[in-house]
Coordinates of C-alpha atoms in Angstrom, one line a residue:
M36 CA -61.2 118.0 -72.1
R37 CA -64.4 116.4 -71.8
K38 CA -64.2 112.6 -73.1
I39 CA -65.2 111.5 -76.3
A40 CA -67.6 109.0 -75.2
A41 CA -69.0 111.3 -72.7
L42 CA -69.5 114.0 -75.5
I43 CA -70.8 111.5 -77.9
L44 CA -73.4 110.5 -75.2
A45 CA -74.5 113.9 -74.4
L46 CA -74.9 114.6 -77.6
A47 CA -77.2 111.7 -78.2
L48 CA -79.2 112.9 -74.9
A49 CA -79.4 116.7 -76.1
L50 CA -80.8 115.0 -79.4
S51 CA -83.5 113.1 -77.6
V52 CA -84.2 116.3 -75.5
S53 CA -84.3 118.5 -78.2
A54 CA -87.0 116.5 -80.6
C55 CA -89.1 116.4 -77.9
T56 CA -89.2 119.8 -76.0
I57 CA -86.9 122.4 -77.9
E58 CA -88.1 124.2 -80.8
R59 CA -85.4 126.4 -82.9
V60 CA -87.0 129.0 -85.0
E61 CA -85.6 132.3 -86.3
E62 CA -87.0 135.3 -84.6
D63 CA -86.6 138.6 -83.6
G64 CA -83.0 138.8 -86.0
G65 CA -81.5 135.9 -83.7
N66 CA -82.3 132.5 -82.8
S67 CA -85.0 131.4 -80.6
S68 CA -84.9 128.1 -78.5
T69 CA -89.0 127.9 -77.0
A70 CA -89.2 124.9 -75.0
G71 CA -92.5 123.6 -75.4
N72 CA -93.2 120.3 -73.3
G73 CA -96.5 120.5 -75.1
K74 CA -97.6 123.1 -72.8
P75 CA -100.4 125.3 -74.5
A76 CA -100.2 128.9 -74.6
G77 CA -100.8 131.2 -71.6
G78 CA -100.0 129.8 -68.2
R79 CA -96.5 131.1 -66.2
Q80 CA -93.5 131.9 -68.3
V81 CA -90.2 134.1 -68.8
T82 CA -88.4 135.3 -71.6
V83 CA -85.1 135.4 -71.6
Y84 CA -82.3 136.8 -73.9
S85 CA -78.6 135.9 -74.1
W86 CA -75.6 135.0 -76.4
G87 CA -75.8 131.9 -78.6
E88 CA -74.1 128.6 -77.3
Y89 CA -74.3 130.2 -74.0
I90 CA -76.7 127.8 -71.6
D91 CA -76.7 124.1 -71.2
E92 CA -80.3 123.6 -72.5
S93 CA -81.0 120.8 -70.1
L94 CA -81.3 123.2 -67.4
I95 CA -84.2 124.9 -69.5
D96 CA -86.2 121.8 -69.1
E97 CA -85.5 121.0 -65.6
F98 CA -86.5 124.4 -64.6
E99 CA -89.4 124.0 -66.7
A100 CA -90.1 120.5 -64.7
Q101 CA -89.5 122.2 -61.3
T102 CA -91.7 125.6 -61.5
G103 CA -94.3 124.9 -64.6
I104 CA -92.6 128.1 -66.0
T105 CA -92.1 128.1 -69.8
V106 CA -88.8 129.5 -70.9
N107 CA -88.8 131.4 -74.2
Y108 CA -84.8 131.6 -74.2
R109 CA -83.8 133.7 -77.7
T110 CA -80.1 134.8 -78.5
V111 CA -79.0 137.9 -80.3
P112 CA -75.0 137.9 -81.6
S113 CA -74.2 141.0 -79.5
N114 CA -74.3 144.0 -77.1
E115 CA -74.7 145.9 -79.3
E116 CA -77.8 144.2 -81.3
L117 CA -79.5 143.5 -77.9
Y118 CA -79.5 147.6 -77.3
S119 CA -80.5 148.3 -80.6
Q120 CA -83.2 146.0 -80.7
L121 CA -84.4 147.5 -77.2
Q122 CA -84.5 150.7 -78.6
Q123 CA -86.5 150.0 -81.3
G124 CA -89.1 148.0 -79.2
A125 CA -88.4 144.9 -81.2
I126 CA -87.9 142.5 -78.6
S127 CA -89.8 142.5 -75.1
P128 CA -87.6 140.3 -72.7
D129 CA -88.2 139.4 -69.0
V130 CA -84.4 138.9 -68.5
I131 CA -81.2 139.9 -70.4
V132 CA -77.8 139.0 -69.8
P133 CA -75.5 141.6 -71.1
S134 CA -71.9 142.8 -70.5
D135 CA -70.4 144.7 -67.8
Y136 CA -70.1 148.1 -69.8
M137 CA -73.6 148.0 -71.4
I138 CA -75.2 147.2 -68.2
S139 CA -73.8 150.7 -67.0
Q140 CA -75.5 152.1 -69.9
L141 CA -78.6 150.2 -69.3
I142 CA -78.8 151.8 -65.6
E143 CA -77.7 155.1 -66.6
E144 CA -80.6 154.8 -69.4
D145 CA -82.9 153.7 -66.9
W146 CA -83.8 150.2 -68.3
L147 CA -83.2 148.4 -66.1
Q148 CA -85.5 147.4 -62.6
P149 CA -83.8 146.9 -59.0
L150 CA -83.7 143.2 -58.1
D151 CA -85.6 141.7 -54.9
Y152 CA -82.5 139.7 -53.8
S153 CA -85.1 138.5 -51.2
K154 CA -85.9 136.2 -54.2
I155 CA -82.8 135.2 -55.0
P156 CA -81.3 133.6 -51.8
N157 CA -78.3 132.1 -54.6
F158 CA -76.7 135.2 -54.7
D159 CA -75.4 134.3 -51.8
K160 CA -73.7 132.0 -53.4
I161 CA -71.4 134.9 -55.6
A162 CA -68.0 135.4 -54.6
D163 CA -67.2 138.7 -53.3
R164 CA -65.3 139.9 -56.2
F165 CA -68.0 139.7 -58.6
K166 CA -70.2 142.0 -56.3
N167 CA -70.1 145.7 -56.2
L168 CA -68.4 145.9 -59.8
S169 CA -68.2 149.1 -61.5
Y170 CA -71.0 148.6 -63.4
D171 CA -73.4 148.1 -60.9
P172 CA -71.6 149.3 -57.6
E173 CA -74.5 149.2 -55.3
N174 CA -75.6 145.8 -56.6
L175 CA -78.5 146.8 -57.1
Y176 CA -79.5 145.3 -60.6
T177 CA -77.6 142.4 -61.1
V178 CA -76.6 138.7 -60.8
P179 CA -73.5 137.8 -62.5
Y180 CA -73.7 134.9 -64.9
T181 CA -70.1 134.2 -66.4
W182 CA -67.0 135.8 -66.6
G183 CA -63.8 135.4 -68.9
T184 CA -61.3 137.1 -71.4
L185 CA -61.0 138.5 -74.8
G186 CA -57.9 137.3 -76.8
I187 CA -56.7 135.8 -79.9
I188 CA -57.7 132.3 -80.9
Y189 CA -55.1 131.0 -83.8
N190 CA -54.3 127.6 -85.5
T191 CA -51.1 126.6 -85.1
T192 CA -50.6 124.5 -88.4
M193 CA -51.1 127.9 -90.1
V194 CA -49.0 130.4 -88.5
D195 CA -45.4 130.0 -88.4
E196 CA -45.0 130.6 -84.9
P197 CA -47.1 130.9 -81.4
I198 CA -48.7 133.9 -81.5
T199 CA -47.7 136.9 -78.4
S200 CA -49.0 140.1 -80.0
W201 CA -52.3 141.9 -81.1
S202 CA -49.9 142.9 -84.4
A203 CA -50.9 139.5 -85.4
M204 CA -54.3 140.7 -86.1
F205 CA -53.2 144.1 -88.4
D206 CA -50.1 143.3 -90.1
D207 CA -50.3 141.3 -93.3
T208 CA -48.6 138.2 -92.4
A209 CA -51.8 135.8 -92.8
A210 CA -53.5 138.3 -95.0
G211 CA -56.9 136.7 -95.9
N212 CA -56.6 134.4 -93.3
V213 CA -58.0 136.5 -90.3
I214 CA -61.5 137.0 -88.5
L215 CA -62.2 140.5 -87.4
I216 CA -64.8 140.2 -84.4
D217 CA -68.1 141.8 -85.2
N218 CA -68.5 144.3 -82.9
S219 CA -66.7 148.1 -82.5
R220 CA -65.9 147.8 -78.6
D221 CA -63.8 144.7 -79.0
A222 CA -62.3 145.5 -82.7
F223 CA -61.3 149.1 -81.9
G224 CA -60.5 147.8 -78.2
M225 CA -57.6 145.2 -79.3
A226 CA -56.3 148.0 -81.5
L227 CA -56.2 150.6 -78.5
R228 CA -54.3 148.1 -76.4
Y229 CA -51.9 147.7 -79.2
L230 CA -50.7 150.9 -79.6
G231 CA -50.8 151.3 -75.6
Y232 CA -53.9 152.9 -74.6
S233 CA -56.7 151.8 -72.3
V234 CA -59.8 150.6 -73.8
N235 CA -61.7 153.0 -71.9
T236 CA -60.3 156.1 -73.3
T237 CA -62.2 159.1 -73.9
D238 CA -59.3 160.8 -76.1
E239 CA -60.9 160.9 -79.7
N240 CA -57.5 160.9 -81.3
E241 CA -56.4 157.5 -79.4
I242 CA -59.7 156.5 -80.4
R243 CA -59.3 157.5 -84.0
E244 CA -56.0 156.1 -84.4
A245 CA -57.3 152.9 -83.2
A246 CA -59.7 152.6 -85.6
A247 CA -57.6 154.0 -88.6
L248 CA -55.1 150.5 -87.1
V249 CA -58.3 148.6 -87.9
A250 CA -59.4 150.2 -91.4
D251 CA -56.0 150.0 -92.7
A252 CA -55.7 146.4 -92.1
W253 CA -59.4 145.9 -93.5
S254 CA -58.5 147.8 -96.8
K255 CA -54.9 145.5 -97.2
G256 CA -57.4 142.4 -97.2
V257 CA -55.7 141.4 -93.7
Y258 CA -59.3 140.1 -92.7
Q259 CA -61.1 137.5 -94.3
G260 CA -64.6 139.1 -92.8
K261 CA -66.1 140.1 -89.5
T262 CA -68.5 137.7 -87.9
M263 CA -69.4 136.8 -83.8
D264 CA -70.6 133.3 -83.6
G265 CA -69.8 132.5 -87.0
I266 CA -66.1 132.1 -85.6
F267 CA -67.1 128.7 -84.1
Q268 CA -67.5 127.1 -87.8
I269 CA -64.6 129.0 -89.1
M270 CA -61.7 128.0 -86.6
E271 CA -63.3 125.0 -86.2
G272 CA -62.9 123.9 -89.7
G273 CA -59.6 125.5 -90.4
N274 CA -61.1 128.1 -92.6
A275 CA -58.9 130.9 -91.0
A276 CA -55.4 131.0 -89.3
I277 CA -56.5 133.5 -86.8
G278 CA -59.2 135.4 -84.9
T279 CA -60.7 137.2 -82.0
Y280 CA -62.8 135.8 -79.4
Y281 CA -63.7 134.8 -75.8
A282 CA -61.9 131.9 -73.8
G283 CA -64.7 130.0 -73.2
D284 CA -65.8 129.8 -76.9
F285 CA -62.0 128.9 -77.5
L286 CA -62.5 126.0 -75.5
S287 CA -65.5 124.8 -77.5
M288 CA -64.1 125.1 -80.4
Y289 CA -61.0 123.3 -79.1
E290 CA -62.9 120.5 -78.7
N291 CA -63.4 120.2 -82.4
N292 CA -60.0 121.4 -83.4
P293 CA -57.4 120.3 -81.1
D294 CA -54.9 122.8 -83.7
L295 CA -56.3 125.6 -81.8
A296 CA -54.5 127.9 -79.4
Y297 CA -55.5 130.6 -77.4
V298 CA -53.7 133.7 -76.2
I299 CA -54.0 136.7 -74.4
P300 CA -51.6 139.2 -76.1
E301 CA -48.9 140.9 -74.3
E302 CA -50.2 143.8 -74.3
G303 CA -52.9 143.2 -72.5
S304 CA -57.2 142.6 -73.0
N305 CA -60.6 142.9 -71.7
W306 CA -61.7 140.8 -69.1
F307 CA -65.6 141.0 -68.5
V308 CA -68.3 139.9 -66.6
D309 CA -71.7 139.2 -68.3
A310 CA -74.8 139.6 -65.6
M311 CA -78.4 138.8 -65.5
C312 CA -80.8 141.5 -65.1
I313 CA -84.7 142.3 -65.4
L314 CA -86.2 144.9 -67.6
K315 CA -88.0 147.9 -66.3
N316 CA -90.9 147.0 -68.5
A317 CA -91.1 143.1 -67.8
K318 CA -94.4 141.3 -67.9
N319 CA -93.4 138.3 -65.6
V320 CA -91.1 139.8 -63.0
D321 CA -91.9 136.8 -60.4
E322 CA -90.8 134.1 -62.8
A323 CA -87.7 136.5 -63.9
H324 CA -86.4 136.2 -60.3
E325 CA -87.3 132.3 -60.3
W326 CA -85.1 131.9 -63.3
I327 CA -82.4 134.1 -62.2
N328 CA -82.0 132.2 -58.6
F329 CA -82.2 128.6 -60.3
I330 CA -79.4 129.5 -62.6
A331 CA -77.5 131.0 -59.7
S332 CA -77.4 127.7 -57.7
T333 CA -74.4 125.8 -57.7
D334 CA -76.0 122.4 -59.5
A335 CA -76.8 124.9 -62.5
N336 CA -73.2 126.6 -62.3
L337 CA -71.8 123.4 -62.4
R338 CA -73.1 121.9 -65.5
N339 CA -73.5 125.0 -67.5
M340 CA -69.5 125.7 -67.0
D341 CA -68.9 122.2 -68.0
Y342 CA -71.2 122.7 -70.8
I343 CA -70.4 126.5 -72.2
W344 CA -66.5 126.6 -70.8
Y345 CA -66.9 130.0 -69.3
A346 CA -65.8 130.7 -65.8
S347 CA -68.5 130.7 -63.1
P348 CA -69.1 133.8 -60.4
N349 CA -70.4 131.1 -58.1
E350 CA -67.5 130.8 -55.6
E351 CA -68.6 127.2 -54.6
A352 CA -69.6 126.2 -58.3
L353 CA -65.7 127.4 -59.1
E354 CA -63.6 125.4 -56.2
K355 CA -65.6 122.0 -56.7
Y356 CA -65.3 122.2 -60.6
P357 CA -62.2 120.4 -60.9
A358 CA -62.8 117.6 -59.0
W359 CA -66.2 117.5 -60.2
Y360 CA -64.8 117.3 -63.6
E361 CA -62.9 114.2 -62.7
E362 CA -65.6 112.7 -60.9
Q363 CA -68.1 113.1 -64.5
Y364 CA -65.0 112.2 -67.0
G365 CA -62.8 109.8 -64.9
E366 CA -59.8 112.0 -65.8
P367 CA -58.3 115.1 -64.0
L368 CA -59.1 118.6 -65.8
D369 CA -56.3 119.9 -67.7
Q370 CA -55.1 122.6 -65.4
E371 CA -53.7 124.6 -68.7
L372 CA -57.4 124.6 -70.2
Y373 CA -58.7 125.4 -66.8
E374 CA -56.6 128.6 -66.6
I375 CA -57.8 129.7 -70.1
M376 CA -61.3 129.1 -68.8
A377 CA -60.7 130.8 -65.2
A378 CA -57.7 133.2 -65.8
P379 CA -55.4 133.6 -63.1
Q380 CA -55.0 136.7 -61.4
E381 CA -51.6 137.5 -62.9
V382 CA -53.6 137.3 -66.2
L383 CA -56.6 139.5 -65.2
D384 CA -54.1 142.1 -63.7
R385 CA -53.0 143.1 -67.5
C386 CA -56.4 143.0 -68.5
E387 CA -59.6 146.2 -68.5
S388 CA -62.9 145.6 -67.6
Y389 CA -64.9 147.7 -70.0
L390 CA -66.5 150.9 -68.7
V391 CA -69.8 152.8 -70.3
L392 CA -68.2 155.4 -72.5
P393 CA -70.0 159.2 -72.7
Q394 CA -72.8 159.5 -75.3
D395 CA -70.5 161.5 -77.6
I396 CA -67.8 158.5 -77.5
R397 CA -70.5 155.7 -78.2
Q398 CA -71.5 158.0 -81.3
L399 CA -67.8 158.3 -82.4
Y400 CA -67.4 154.2 -82.1
N401 CA -70.6 154.1 -84.0
E402 CA -69.5 156.4 -87.0
L403 CA -66.2 154.7 -87.5
W404 CA -67.4 151.5 -87.3
I405 CA -70.3 152.3 -90.2
E406 CA -67.4 153.8 -91.9
L407 CA -65.3 150.7 -91.6
S408 CA -68.5 148.3 -92.8
A409 CA -68.9 150.5 -95.7
A410 CA -65.4 150.5 -97.0

């Protein structure tokens, strides 16, 4: 892991930069980081919507300094919330960073515009295995941002033995000490894998069986509650024993609480790609392309990977990272932690990527999730 001294220095630098350039406000139902740098209103700008704790903010400052483009960087908690806000017309992004299955849906519903890859030369640095994937088979709309896995995070001091199965999320062994992830695709997905079904099943009976498993655990008090980014504070503070979240975020939590562990259960899980896209009605298309090209660079990927602990799709950055890390921190990168961030193929072989589901199945997910939340 990163050296404590380096973390303290980075925090001090981040605080000094934030005091000068970053203003955090609540907006659009989520957090907003608008890098001001004392710039007057107007001029070139780009509005980016992504997830919380998902960028090294020094990259925002560097991009602004290099290009003169003001970055309005805002966050939403989930793909479903992003989609809801787009549907309602509550937000007007230029660039969004959704996950694979949501990208498929947005393409299907004509939300995105094709990219001009001549303006994104750093796309050539993206590894071939992250191109032409099912969510964008002709690679017309996306540039991959990160990739990772969904697994179980648990506190080794609060469980009797290492967790190996999704059963830990449903039985009452740790009742009241389990955190449910607050989105239907992941919550029902883990139940589907536990039951031996595909996360992409369109069989209504299988989906209802999975939802019933989660709902039964909910009614029995297995779950302390459900959250997305709130899991950071809960797990780091030792306020829950078990939760479901993403590999990169686990590594961030682990820095603050080394009692935590991460496992992809034996039944398998989800592996995902988040990618940068431009909305069809974007107001700042040229600026959006400049932002995407900057973020796709090897240097930005190395720094971002180090800061957010999500694996890079930039082949050069992924290969260089262990040596880059050792040079930065004066110690070798822990191989076990690196393989949590960048899961090896034998782990990915046990996982599925989400595919976009038919409209009637998405509606079923929504109905079942609302029923659970209202219980």
